[in-house]
Coordinates of N, CA, C and O in Angstrom, one line a residue:
M1 N 31.4 -4.3 -6.9 CA 30.1 -3.6 -6.8 C 29.3 -4.4 -5.7 O 29.5 -5.9 -5.8
P2 N 28.6 -4.0 -4.7 CA 28.2 -4.7 -3.8 C 26.8 -5.5 -4.1 O 26.1 -5.1 -5.0
L3 N 26.6 -6.5 -3.2 CA 25.4 -7.3 -3.5 C 24.3 -6.6 -3.1 O 24.1 -5.9 -1.9
Q4 N 23.2 -6.7 -4.1 CA 22.0 -5.9 -3.7 C 20.7 -6.8 -3.8 O 20.3 -7.3 -5.0
F5 N 20.2 -7.2 -2.8 CA 19.2 -8.1 -2.5 C 17.8 -7.3 -2.6 O 17.7 -5.9 -2.1
I6 N 16.6 -7.9 -3.3 CA 15.7 -7.1 -3.2 C 14.7 -7.7 -2.2 O 14.8 -8.6 -1.7
Q7 N 13.5 -6.9 -1.7 CA 12.9 -7.3 -0.6 C 12.1 -8.4 -1.2 O 11.3 -8.3 -2.3
E8 N 11.9 -9.4 -0.5 CA 10.9 -10.6 -1.0 C 9.5 -10.3 -0.5 O 9.3 -9.8 0.5
T9 N 8.8 -10.9 -1.6 CA 7.2 -10.6 -1.3 C 6.8 -11.9 -2.0 O 7.5 -12.8 -2.5
S10 N 5.4 -12.2 -1.7 CA 4.8 -13.6 -2.3 C 4.9 -13.3 -3.8 O 4.7 -14.2 -4.5
G11 N 4.8 -12.2 -4.4 CA 4.7 -12.1 -5.7 C 3.3 -12.3 -6.4 O 3.1 -12.3 -7.8
N12 N 2.4 -12.7 -5.6 CA 0.8 -12.7 -6.0 C 0.3 -11.4 -6.2 O 0.5 -10.5 -5.5
A13 N -0.7 -11.5 -7.3 CA -1.7 -10.2 -7.3 C -2.4 -10.3 -6.2 O -2.7 -11.3 -5.6
Y14 N -2.8 -9.2 -5.4 CA -3.6 -9.2 -4.4 C -4.8 -8.3 -4.1 O -4.9 -7.3 -5.1
I15 N -5.5 -8.4 -3.1 CA -6.6 -7.6 -2.9 C -6.1 -7.1 -1.4 O -5.7 -7.8 -0.8
R16 N -6.8 -6.0 -0.9 CA -6.7 -5.5 0.5 C -8.0 -4.9 0.6 O -8.6 -4.1 0.0
F17 N -8.2 -4.8 2.0 CA -9.5 -4.1 2.5 C -8.9 -3.0 3.2 O -8.2 -3.1 4.3
M18 N -9.1 -1.7 2.9 CA -8.8 -0.4 3.5 C -9.8 0.0 4.5 O -10.8 0.4 4.4
V19 N -9.5 -0.1 5.7 CA -10.4 0.1 6.9 C -10.7 1.6 6.9 O -11.9 1.8 6.7
R20 N -9.9 2.4 6.6 CA -10.1 3.8 7.1 C -10.7 4.5 5.8 O -11.7 5.2 6.2
D21 N -10.7 3.8 4.5 CA -11.6 4.4 3.6 C -12.7 3.5 3.3 O -13.5 3.9 2.5
N22 N -12.7 2.4 4.1 CA -13.9 1.4 3.8 C -14.1 1.3 2.3 O -15.2 1.1 1.7
E23 N -12.9 0.5 1.9 CA -13.0 0.1 0.5 C -12.0 -0.9 0.0 O -11.1 -1.3 0.9
W24 N -12.3 -1.8 -1.0 CA -11.3 -2.9 -1.4 C -10.6 -2.3 -2.3 O -11.0 -1.4 -3.2
V25 N -9.2 -2.6 -2.5 CA -8.3 -2.1 -3.6 C -7.7 -3.4 -4.1 O -7.6 -4.4 -3.5
M26 N -7.2 -3.4 -5.3 CA -6.6 -4.6 -5.9 C -5.0 -4.2 -6.8 O -5.2 -3.0 -6.9
S27 N -4.1 -5.0 -6.7 CA -2.9 -4.5 -7.2 C -3.1 -4.4 -8.8 O -4.0 -5.2 -9.5
T28 N -2.3 -3.7 -9.5 CA -2.4 -3.6 -10.9 C -0.8 -4.1 -11.4 O 0.1 -4.1 -10.6
A29 N -0.9 -4.3 -12.6 CA 0.5 -4.6 -13.3 C 1.4 -3.5 -13.2 O 2.6 -3.7 -13.2
T30 N 1.0 -2.3 -12.9 CA 2.0 -1.2 -13.0 C 2.6 -1.0 -11.5 O 3.5 -0.3 -11.2
G31 N 2.1 -1.8 -10.6 CA 2.6 -1.7 -9.3 C 1.6 -0.9 -8.2 O 1.9 -0.9 -7.1
D32 N 0.7 -0.3 -9.0 CA 0.0 0.8 -8.2 C -1.4 -0.2 -7.6 O -1.6 -1.3 -7.9
T33 N -2.3 0.4 -7.1 CA -3.5 -0.2 -6.7 C -4.7 0.6 -7.2 O -4.6 1.8 -7.5
E34 N -5.8 -0.1 -7.5 CA -6.9 0.6 -7.8 C -8.2 0.1 -7.1 O -8.2 -1.3 -6.9
K35 N -9.2 0.7 -7.1 CA -10.4 0.5 -6.0 C -10.9 -0.4 -6.9 O -11.2 -0.5 -8.1
V36 N -11.7 -1.6 -6.3 CA -12.2 -2.8 -6.8 C -13.8 -2.8 -6.0 O -13.6 -2.8 -4.8
D37 N -14.8 -3.0 -6.9 CA -16.2 -3.2 -6.4 C -16.3 -4.7 -5.8 O -16.7 -5.5 -6.8
M38 N -16.0 -5.0 -4.9 CA -16.2 -6.6 -4.3 C -17.6 -6.9 -4.2 O -17.8 -8.3 -4.2
S39 N -18.5 -6.1 -4.1 CA -20.2 -6.5 -4.1 C -20.6 -6.6 -5.4 O -21.9 -7.0 -5.6
S40 N -20.0 -6.5 -6.7 CA -20.5 -6.5 -7.9 C -20.9 -7.9 -8.4 O -21.5 -8.0 -9.5
A41 N -20.1 -8.8 -7.9 CA -20.5 -10.3 -8.2 C -19.9 -11.1 -7.2 O -18.8 -10.7 -6.4
P42 N -20.3 -12.5 -7.1 CA -19.8 -13.5 -6.2 C -18.4 -13.6 -6.4 O -17.9 -13.7 -7.4
V43 N -17.3 -14.0 -5.4 CA -16.2 -14.3 -5.4 C -15.9 -15.6 -4.7 O -16.5 -15.7 -3.8
V44 N -15.1 -16.5 -5.1 CA -14.5 -17.7 -4.8 C -13.6 -17.4 -3.6 O -12.7 -16.7 -3.9
V45 N -13.8 -18.0 -2.4 CA -12.7 -18.0 -1.3 C -12.2 -19.5 -1.0 O -13.0 -20.2 -0.7
D46 N -10.9 -19.4 -1.2 CA -10.7 -20.8 -1.1 C -10.3 -21.1 0.6 O -9.0 -21.3 1.1
I47 N -11.1 -20.9 1.3 CA -11.1 -20.6 2.7 C -10.5 -22.1 3.5 O -10.0 -21.9 4.6
E48 N -10.9 -23.1 3.1 CA -10.3 -24.5 3.4 C -8.8 -24.2 3.4 O -8.1 -24.9 4.3
N49 N -8.1 -23.6 2.6 CA -7.0 -23.5 2.4 C -6.1 -22.4 3.1 O -4.9 -22.0 2.6
I50 N -6.8 -21.9 3.8 CA -6.2 -20.6 4.5 C -5.1 -20.7 5.4 O -4.9 -22.0 5.8
Q51 N -4.0 -20.1 5.2 CA -2.8 -20.1 5.8 C -2.5 -18.9 7.0 O -2.7 -17.8 6.7
L52 N -2.3 -19.5 8.2 CA -2.1 -18.5 9.2 C -0.7 -18.5 9.6 O 0.2 -19.3 9.3
G53 N -0.3 -17.4 10.2 CA 1.1 -17.1 10.5 C 1.4 -15.8 10.9 O 0.5 -15.1 11.4
W54 N 2.8 -15.4 11.0 CA 3.0 -14.3 11.6 C 3.6 -13.2 10.6 O 4.2 -13.5 9.6
L55 N 2.9 -11.9 10.7 CA 2.8 -11.1 9.7 C 3.3 -9.7 10.0 O 3.1 -9.3 11.1
K56 N 4.3 -9.2 9.4 CA 4.9 -7.8 9.7 C 4.9 -6.9 8.4 O 5.3 -7.4 7.3
L57 N 4.2 -5.8 8.6 CA 4.1 -4.8 7.4 C 4.9 -3.7 7.5 O 5.1 -3.1 6.5
E58 N 5.4 -3.2 8.6 CA 6.2 -2.1 8.7 C 7.7 -2.4 8.2 O 8.4 -3.6 8.4
G59 N 8.1 -1.5 7.4 CA 9.6 -1.8 6.8 C 9.5 -2.8 5.6 O 10.6 -3.1 5.3
G60 N 8.4 -3.1 5.0 CA 8.6 -4.3 4.2 C 7.8 -5.4 4.6 O 7.9 -5.8 5.9
R61 N 6.9 -6.1 3.9 CA 6.1 -7.2 4.3 C 6.9 -8.4 4.8 O 8.0 -8.8 3.9
D62 N 7.0 -9.0 5.7 CA 7.6 -10.2 6.4 C 6.6 -11.2 6.7 O 5.8 -10.9 7.7
W63 N 6.5 -12.3 6.1 CA 5.3 -13.3 6.1 C 6.0 -14.5 6.6 O 6.8 -15.2 6.0
L64 N 5.7 -15.2 7.9 CA 6.2 -16.4 8.2 C 5.0 -17.3 8.6 O 4.3 -17.2 9.8
P65 N 4.7 -18.3 7.7 CA 3.4 -19.0 8.0 C 3.8 -20.1 9.1 O 4.9 -20.4 9.5
W66 N 2.6 -20.4 9.7 CA 2.7 -21.6 10.7 C 2.5 -22.8 10.5 O 1.4 -23.1 9.7
P67 N 3.3 -23.8 10.4 CA 3.2 -25.1 9.8 C 2.0 -25.6 10.5 O 1.7 -25.4 11.7
D68 N 1.1 -26.4 9.6 CA -0.3 -26.8 10.2 C -1.1 -25.7 10.7 O -2.0 -26.2 11.7
N69 N -0.9 -24.6 10.6 CA -1.7 -23.4 11.2 C -1.5 -23.5 12.7 O -2.7 -23.0 13.2
V70 N -0.6 -24.0 13.3 CA -0.3 -23.8 14.7 C 0.5 -23.0 15.4 O 1.8 -23.1 14.8
S71 N 0.4 -21.8 16.0 CA 1.2 -20.7 16.3 C 2.3 -21.1 17.1 O 3.3 -20.5 17.0
T72 N 2.2 -22.3 18.0 CA 3.2 -22.7 18.8 C 4.3 -23.2 17.9 O 5.3 -23.6 18.2
N73 N 4.0 -23.6 16.8 CA 5.2 -24.2 15.8 C 6.2 -23.3 15.4 O 7.2 -23.8 14.8
V74 N 6.0 -22.0 15.6 CA 6.9 -21.0 14.9 C 7.0 -19.9 16.0 O 6.0 -19.3 16.4
A75 N 8.2 -19.7 16.6 CA 8.2 -18.5 17.6 C 8.0 -17.1 16.8 O 8.3 -16.8 15.9
K76 N 7.4 -16.2 17.7 CA 7.1 -14.9 17.2 C 8.5 -14.1 16.7 O 9.3 -14.0 17.7
P77 N 8.7 -13.7 15.8 CA 10.1 -13.3 15.3 C 10.4 -11.8 15.9 O 11.3 -11.7 16.1
S78 N 9.3 -11.1 16.2 CA 9.5 -9.8 16.6 C 8.5 -9.1 17.3 O 7.1 -9.6 16.9
D79 N 8.3 -8.1 17.8 CA 7.1 -7.4 18.6 C 6.5 -6.8 17.3 O 5.1 -6.5 17.6
A80 N 7.0 -6.5 16.4 CA 6.2 -5.9 15.1 C 5.5 -7.2 14.2 O 4.7 -6.5 13.7
H81 N 5.8 -8.2 14.5 CA 5.1 -9.1 13.8 C 3.5 -9.5 14.6 O 3.6 -9.6 16.0
N82 N 2.6 -9.6 14.0 CA 1.1 -9.9 14.5 C 0.7 -10.8 13.8 O 1.1 -11.5 12.8
Q83 N -0.4 -11.7 14.4 CA -1.0 -12.8 13.8 C -1.8 -12.5 12.6 O -2.4 -11.4 12.5
G84 N -1.3 -13.2 11.4 CA -2.1 -12.8 10.1 C -2.6 -14.1 9.3 O -2.4 -15.2 9.8
F85 N -2.9 -13.7 8.3 CA -3.1 -15.0 7.4 C -3.2 -14.7 5.9 O -2.9 -13.6 5.6
S86 N -3.3 -15.8 5.1 CA -3.3 -15.6 3.9 C -4.3 -16.5 3.2 O -4.4 -17.5 3.5
V87 N -4.9 -15.8 2.2 CA -6.0 -17.0 1.6 C -6.3 -16.3 0.1 O -6.2 -15.2 -0.3
K88 N -6.5 -17.2 -0.6 CA -6.9 -16.9 -2.1 C -8.2 -16.7 -2.4 O -9.2 -17.5 -2.0
F89 N -8.5 -15.6 -3.1 CA -9.7 -15.3 -3.9 C -9.7 -15.6 -5.3 O -8.6 -15.4 -6.0
F90 N -10.7 -15.9 -5.9 CA -10.8 -16.1 -7.5 C -12.2 -15.5 -8.1 O -13.4 -15.7 -7.5
S91 N -11.9 -14.7 -9.0 CA -13.2 -14.3 -10.1 C -12.6 -13.6 -11.3 O -11.8 -12.9 -11.3
N92 N -13.1 -14.4 -12.3 CA -12.9 -13.8 -13.6 C -13.6 -12.5 -13.7 O -13.2 -11.7 -14.7
R93 N -14.9 -12.2 -13.4 CA -15.5 -11.4 -13.6 C -15.1 -9.9 -12.8 O -14.8 -8.9 -13.4
I94 N -14.6 -10.2 -11.4 CA -14.1 -9.0 -10.7 C -12.7 -8.4 -10.9 O -12.1 -7.4 -11.1
F95 N -11.7 -9.8 -11.2 CA -10.2 -9.4 -11.2 C -9.7 -9.4 -12.7 O -8.3 -9.3 -12.8
D96 N -10.4 -9.4 -13.6 CA -10.0 -9.3 -14.9 C -8.9 -10.4 -15.3 O -9.0 -11.6 -15.3
D97 N -7.7 -9.8 -15.7 CA -6.5 -10.5 -16.1 C -5.8 -11.4 -15.2 O -5.2 -12.3 -15.6
Q98 N -6.1 -10.9 -13.9 CA -5.3 -11.7 -12.8 C -6.4 -12.3 -11.9 O -6.6 -12.0 -10.7
P99 N -7.0 -13.4 -12.3 CA -8.3 -13.8 -11.6 C -8.0 -14.4 -10.2 O -9.0 -14.6 -9.3
V100 N -6.9 -14.9 -9.9 CA -6.5 -15.4 -8.4 C -5.8 -14.1 -7.7 O -4.8 -13.6 -8.1
R101 N -6.3 -13.9 -6.7 CA -5.8 -12.9 -5.7 C -5.7 -13.1 -4.3 O -6.3 -14.0 -3.7
E102 N -4.6 -12.9 -3.7 CA -4.1 -13.1 -2.4 C -4.7 -11.7 -1.4 O -4.3 -10.8 -1.6
L103 N -5.3 -12.3 -0.3 CA -5.7 -11.5 0.7 C -4.8 -11.8 1.8 O -4.9 -12.8 2.5
S104 N -4.1 -11.0 2.3 CA -3.0 -11.3 3.4 C -3.2 -10.0 4.3 O -2.9 -8.9 3.7
A105 N -3.5 -10.3 5.6 CA -3.7 -9.0 6.3 C -3.5 -9.5 7.8 O -3.7 -10.6 8.3
S106 N -3.5 -8.5 8.7 CA -3.2 -9.0 10.4 C -4.3 -8.1 11.1 O -4.4 -8.2 12.3
G107 N -5.1 -7.0 10.4 CA -6.1 -6.3 11.2 C -7.1 -7.1 11.8 O -7.6 -7.9 11.3
A108 N -7.6 -6.5 13.0 CA -8.6 -7.3 13.7 C -9.9 -7.6 12.8 O -10.5 -8.5 12.9
G109 N -10.3 -6.5 12.0 CA -11.6 -6.5 11.6 C -11.6 -7.5 10.5 O -12.4 -8.2 10.3
I110 N -10.4 -7.5 9.6 CA -10.3 -8.4 8.3 C -10.0 -9.8 9.1 O -10.5 -10.9 8.3
R111 N -9.5 -10.0 10.0 CA -9.3 -11.3 10.6 C -10.5 -11.8 11.0 O -10.8 -13.1 10.8
Q112 N -11.4 -11.1 11.6 CA -12.8 -11.5 12.0 C -13.7 -11.9 10.9 O -14.4 -12.8 10.7
F113 N -13.6 -11.1 9.7 CA -14.1 -11.5 8.3 C -13.7 -12.8 8.0 O -14.5 -13.6 7.9
V114 N -12.5 -13.3 7.7 CA -12.1 -14.6 7.5 C -12.5 -15.7 8.5 O -12.8 -16.6 8.1
M115 N -12.6 -15.2 9.5 CA -12.9 -16.4 10.7 C -14.4 -16.5 10.5 O -15.0 -17.8 10.6
D116 N -15.3 -15.5 10.3 CA -16.7 -15.7 10.2 C -17.0 -16.5 8.7 O -17.8 -17.4 8.7
V117 N -16.2 -16.2 7.6 CA -16.2 -17.0 6.4 C -16.0 -18.4 6.8 O -16.8 -19.5 6.2
H118 N -15.0 -18.7 7.4 CA -14.4 -20.0 7.7 C -15.5 -20.8 8.5 O -16.0 -22.1 8.2
E119 N -16.1 -20.1 9.6 CA -16.8 -20.8 10.5 C -18.3 -21.3 9.7 O -18.9 -22.3 10.0
E120 N -18.7 -20.3 8.8 CA -20.0 -20.4 8.1 C -19.8 -21.6 7.2 O -20.5 -22.5 6.8
A121 N -18.7 -21.5 6.3 CA -18.3 -22.5 5.4 C -18.1 -23.9 6.1 O -18.5 -25.0 5.5
E122 N -17.5 -24.0 7.2 CA -17.2 -25.4 7.7 C -18.6 -25.9 8.2 O -18.5 -27.3 8.4
K123 N -19.6 -25.4 8.3 CA -21.0 -25.9 8.7 C -21.5 -26.7 7.6 O -22.4 -27.5 7.8
A124 N -21.3 -26.3 6.2 CA -21.8 -26.8 5.1 C -21.1 -28.0 5.0 O -20.1 -28.5 5.0
I125 N -22.2 -29.0 4.3 CA -21.5 -30.4 4.0 C -20.5 -30.5 2.8 O -19.9 -31.4 2.7
E126 N -20.4 -29.2 2.0 CA -19.5 -29.3 0.9 C -18.0 -29.0 1.4 O -17.1 -29.2 0.6
F127 N -17.9 -28.6 2.7 CA -16.8 -28.4 3.0 C -15.7 -29.7 3.3 O -16.3 -30.4 3.7
G128 N -14.6 -29.4 2.4 CA -13.5 -30.4 2.6 C -13.9 -31.6 1.5 O -13.3 -32.6 1.6
S129 N -14.9 -31.1 0.6 CA -15.1 -32.1 -0.5 C -14.6 -31.9 -1.8 O -14.9 -32.5 -3.0
G130 N -13.8 -30.8 -2.0 CA -13.1 -30.3 -3.1 C -14.0 -29.3 -3.6 O -13.6 -28.7 -4.8
K131 N -15.0 -28.6 -2.9 CA -15.8 -27.6 -3.6 C -15.3 -26.3 -2.6 O -14.7 -26.6 -1.6
V132 N -15.6 -25.3 -3.3 CA -15.3 -24.1 -2.5 C -16.6 -23.2 -2.6 O -17.2 -23.1 -3.6
P133 N -16.8 -22.0 -1.6 CA -17.7 -21.4 -1.6 C -17.5 -20.0 -2.4 O -16.6 -19.6 -2.4
A134 N -18.8 -19.7 -3.3 CA -18.7 -18.3 -3.6 C -19.5 -17.4 -2.8 O -20.5 -17.9 -2.4
I135 N -18.9 -16.5 -2.2 CA -19.7 -15.3 -1.4 C -19.9 -14.2 -2.1 O -19.1 -13.7 -2.8
K136 N -20.9 -13.6 -1.6 CA -21.4 -12.2 -2.0 C -21.0 -11.1 -0.9 O -21.5 -11.4 0.3
I137 N -19.8 -10.2 -1.0 CA -19.5 -9.5 0.0 C -20.4 -8.1 0.1 O -20.6 -7.7 -1.1
G138 N -20.7 -7.7 1.4 CA -21.8 -6.5 1.5 C -21.0 -5.5 2.0 O -19.6 -5.4 2.1
D139 N -21.7 -4.8 2.8 CA -21.2 -3.5 3.6 C -20.1 -4.1 4.8 O -20.1 -5.2 5.1
A140 N -19.5 -3.0 5.2 CA -18.4 -3.2 6.3 C -18.9 -2.5 7.4 O -18.4 -1.3 7.5
P141 N -19.9 -2.6 8.5 CA -20.1 -1.6 9.5 C -19.0 -1.5 10.5 O -18.2 -2.4 10.6
K142 N -18.9 -0.3 11.1 CA -18.0 0.1 11.9 C -18.4 -0.9 13.3 O -19.5 -1.1 13.6
V143 N -17.5 -1.5 13.8 CA -17.6 -2.3 15.2 C -16.4 -2.0 16.0 O -15.3 -1.4 15.6
K144 N -16.6 -2.0 17.5 CA -15.7 -1.9 18.5 C -14.9 -3.3 18.8 O -15.5 -4.1 19.0
M145 N -13.6 -3.1 18.6 CA -12.7 -4.3 19.0 C -11.8 -3.8 19.9 O -10.8 -3.0 19.6
G146 N -11.9 -4.1 21.3 CA -10.9 -3.6 22.2 C -11.0 -2.3 22.3 O -12.2 -1.8 22.4
K147 N -10.0 -1.4 22.2 CA -10.1 0.0 22.4 C -10.2 0.7 21.0 O -10.5 2.0 20.9
N148 N -10.2 0.0 20.1 CA -10.2 0.7 18.8 C -11.5 0.3 17.7 O -12.1 -0.7 18.3
D149 N -12.0 1.1 17.0 CA -13.0 0.9 16.0 C -12.4 0.3 14.8 O -11.2 0.5 14.4
T150 N -13.2 -0.7 14.1 CA -12.7 -1.2 12.9 C -14.0 -1.7 12.1 O -15.0 -1.1 12.4
R151 N -13.7 -2.2 11.0 CA -14.7 -2.7 10.1 C -14.8 -4.0 9.9 O -13.6 -4.6 9.5
V152 N -15.7 -4.8 9.7 CA -15.9 -6.2 9.5 C -16.9 -6.3 8.4 O -18.0 -6.4 8.4
P153 N -16.3 -6.8 7.3 CA -17.0 -7.0 5.9 C -18.1 -8.1 6.3 O -17.8 -9.0 6.8
Q154 N -19.2 -7.7 5.7 CA -20.3 -9.1 5.8 C -20.5 -9.6 4.4 O -20.1 -9.2 3.4
F155 N -20.9 -10.6 4.5 CA -20.9 -11.6 3.5 C -22.1 -12.7 3.3 O -22.7 -12.7 4.5
E156 N -22.2 -13.4 2.4 CA -23.4 -14.4 2.1 C -22.6 -15.5 1.3 O -22.3 -15.1 0.2
I157 N -22.8 -16.7 1.6 CA -22.5 -17.9 0.9 C -23.6 -17.8 -0.2 O -24.6 -18.5 0.3
V158 N -23.2 -17.9 -1.4 CA -24.4 -18.0 -2.6 C -24.4 -19.2 -3.2 O -25.4 -19.7 -3.8
K159 N -23.4 -19.8 -3.1 CA -23.0 -21.1 -4.0 C -21.9 -21.8 -3.6 O -20.8 -21.1 -3.1
W160 N -21.8 -23.2 -3.9 CA -20.6 -24.0 -3.8 C -20.3 -24.4 -5.0 O -21.1 -24.9 -5.9
I161 N -19.1 -24.3 -5.6 CA -18.6 -24.8 -6.9 C -17.4 -25.7 -6.8 O -16.6 -25.7 -5.8
N162 N -17.3 -26.5 -7.8 CA -16.0 -27.2 -8.0 C -14.7 -26.3 -7.7 O -14.7 -25.2 -8.5
R163 N -13.6 -26.5 -7.0 CA -12.4 -25.7 -6.9 C -12.0 -25.5 -8.4 O -11.7 -26.3 -9.2
P164 N -11.9 -24.2 -8.8 CA -11.5 -23.8 -10.1 C -10.1 -24.5 -10.4 O -9.2 -24.4 -9.4
D165 N -9.7 -24.6 -11.6 CA -8.5 -25.2 -12.1 C -7.3 -24.3 -11.5 O -6.2 -24.8 -11.2
E166 N -7.5 -23.0 -11.5 CA -6.4 -22.0 -11.2 C -6.2 -22.0 -9.6 O -4.9 -21.5 -9.2
L167 N -7.0 -22.7 -8.9 CA -6.6 -22.7 -7.5 C -6.3 -24.2 -7.0 O -5.8 -24.5 -6.0
V168 N -6.3 -25.3 -7.8 CA -6.0 -26.4 -7.7 C -4.3 -26.5 -7.5 O -3.5 -26.1 -8.5
G169 N -4.0 -27.1 -6.5 CA -2.5 -27.2 -6.3 C -1.9 -26.1 -5.9 O -0.7 -25.9 -5.8
D170 N -2.7 -24.9 -5.8 CA -2.0 -23.7 -5.2 C -1.5 -23.5 -4.1 O -0.6 -22.8 -3.6
V171 N -2.3 -24.0 -3.2 CA -1.8 -23.9 -1.5 C -2.1 -25.2 -1.1 O -3.1 -26.0 -1.2
P172 N -1.2 -25.8 -0.4 CA -1.3 -27.1 0.2 C -2.5 -27.0 1.6 O -2.4 -26.2 2.2
P173 N -3.2 -28.1 1.6 CA -4.4 -27.8 2.8 C -3.7 -28.1 4.0 O -2.8 -28.7 4.0
P174 N -4.2 -27.4 4.9 CA -3.8 -27.8 6.3 C -4.1 -29.1 6.9 O -4.8 -29.9 6.2
A175 N -3.2 -29.6 7.9 CA -3.4 -30.8 8.3 C -4.7 -31.0 8.8 O -5.5 -30.1 9.3
K176 N -5.3 -32.4 8.5 CA -6.8 -32.6 8.8 C -7.1 -32.4 10.3 O -8.1 -32.2 10.8
D177 N -6.0 -32.5 11.3 CA -6.2 -32.5 12.9 C -6.0 -31.1 13.2 O -6.2 -30.8 14.5
A178 N -5.7 -30.0 12.3 CA -5.6 -28.9 12.9 C -6.8 -27.8 12.4 O -7.4 -28.0 11.4
S179 N -7.2 -27.0 13.3 CA -8.4 -26.2 12.9 C -7.7 -25.0 12.2 O -6.8 -24.2 12.6
P180 N -8.1 -24.8 11.0 CA -7.4 -23.8 10.2 C -7.7 -22.4 10.8 O -6.8 -21.5 10.5
V181 N -8.9 -22.1 11.4 CA -9.0 -20.7 12.0 C -9.1 -20.9 13.5 O -10.4 -21.4 13.8
S182 N -8.2 -20.9 14.3 CA -8.4 -21.1 15.7 C -8.7 -19.9 16.6 O -8.3 -18.8 16.1
P183 N -9.2 -20.0 17.8 CA -9.3 -19.0 18.6 C -7.9 -17.9 18.9 O -8.1 -16.7 19.1
A184 N -6.9 -18.6 18.7 CA -5.5 -17.8 19.0 C -5.5 -16.9 17.8 O -4.5 -16.0 17.9
A185 N -5.9 -17.1 16.8 CA -5.8 -16.0 15.4 C -6.7 -14.9 15.5 O -6.6 -14.2 14.7
S186 N -7.5 -14.7 16.7 CA -8.2 -13.4 16.9 C -8.5 -13.3 18.4 O -7.8 -13.6 19.2
Q187 N -9.6 -13.8 18.3 CA -10.3 -14.1 19.5 C -11.2 -15.3 19.4 O -11.6 -15.2 18.4
Q188 N -26.4 -23.5 9.1 CA -25.7 -24.4 8.0 C -26.2 -23.8 6.8 O -27.3 -23.7 6.4
S189 N -24.7 -23.6 6.4 CA -25.0 -23.0 5.0 C -25.0 -24.2 4.1 O -24.2 -25.1 3.8
G190 N -26.2 -24.4 3.5 CA -26.4 -25.8 2.6 C -26.0 -25.2 0.9 O -26.1 -24.0 0.9
G191 N -25.4 -26.0 0.3 CA -25.0 -25.6 -1.0 C -26.0 -26.0 -2.2 O -26.6 -27.0 -2.0
A192 N -26.2 -25.1 -2.9 CA -27.0 -25.5 -4.3 C -26.1 -26.2 -5.4 O -24.9 -26.2 -5.0
P193 N -26.9 -27.2 -6.0 CA -25.9 -28.0 -7.0 C -25.3 -27.2 -7.8 O -25.7 -25.9 -8.1
D194 N -24.1 -27.5 -8.5 CA -23.3 -26.9 -9.4 C -24.3 -26.5 -10.7 O -25.0 -27.3 -11.1
D195 N -23.9 -25.1 -11.2 CA -24.5 -24.9 -12.4 C -23.3 -24.3 -13.3 O -22.7 -23.4 -13.2
V196 N -23.3 -24.9 -14.5 CA -22.2 -24.8 -15.3 C -22.2 -23.4 -15.8 O -21.0 -22.8 -16.2
D197 N -23.2 -22.7 -15.9 CA -23.0 -21.1 -16.5 C -23.1 -20.3 -15.4 O -23.2 -19.1 -15.6
F198 N -22.7 -20.8 -14.3 CA -22.5 -19.7 -13.1 C -21.1 -19.2 -13.1 O -20.4 -19.8 -13.0
E199 N -21.1 -17.7 -13.6 CA -19.8 -17.0 -13.9 C -19.4 -16.6 -12.6 O -20.1 -15.7 -12.1
I200 N -18.2 -16.8 -12.1 CA -17.6 -16.2 -11.0 C -16.8 -14.8 -11.5 O -16.0 -15.1 -12.1

């Protein structure tokens, strides 16, 4: 009997932003996806630990991270690979049984979204202190990028909290001298004090 390898994936529960339908979806235990209202509550984004890399979605997901988030550290594997990212989101309220979800994509609009989150977070004194931002995600208006239209979700950092235990040690931090979101990947929020009954 011949050997049969399965397609490798990250195995993580995930969320995706569907540009054409202007909606967020999340994976389910059955392997399907279901619509999720990302505006219903704040969600934690471990933006400090974002991982950049080469991502191919055609014919099965192929993800090749860039060490230290520097694109020149890994040659582009093929023309089908594009600049992408992987970042963890956390919410007990929105994600129910699997509160840690991976957002991994290469589309221009969603890349711009994470770049904007990183830029805003990096301005805050809490960035790099072990705290993570909780953001409220809003509408995703249409914008023109190059020759195509896309959507860029809007957001607001509403609070900084201690990194949830579920995210501790989950993703190695990027090197301190590496810019986690660089211009190559596309093109002062003050924090309120912690509040123990703030449910994410």
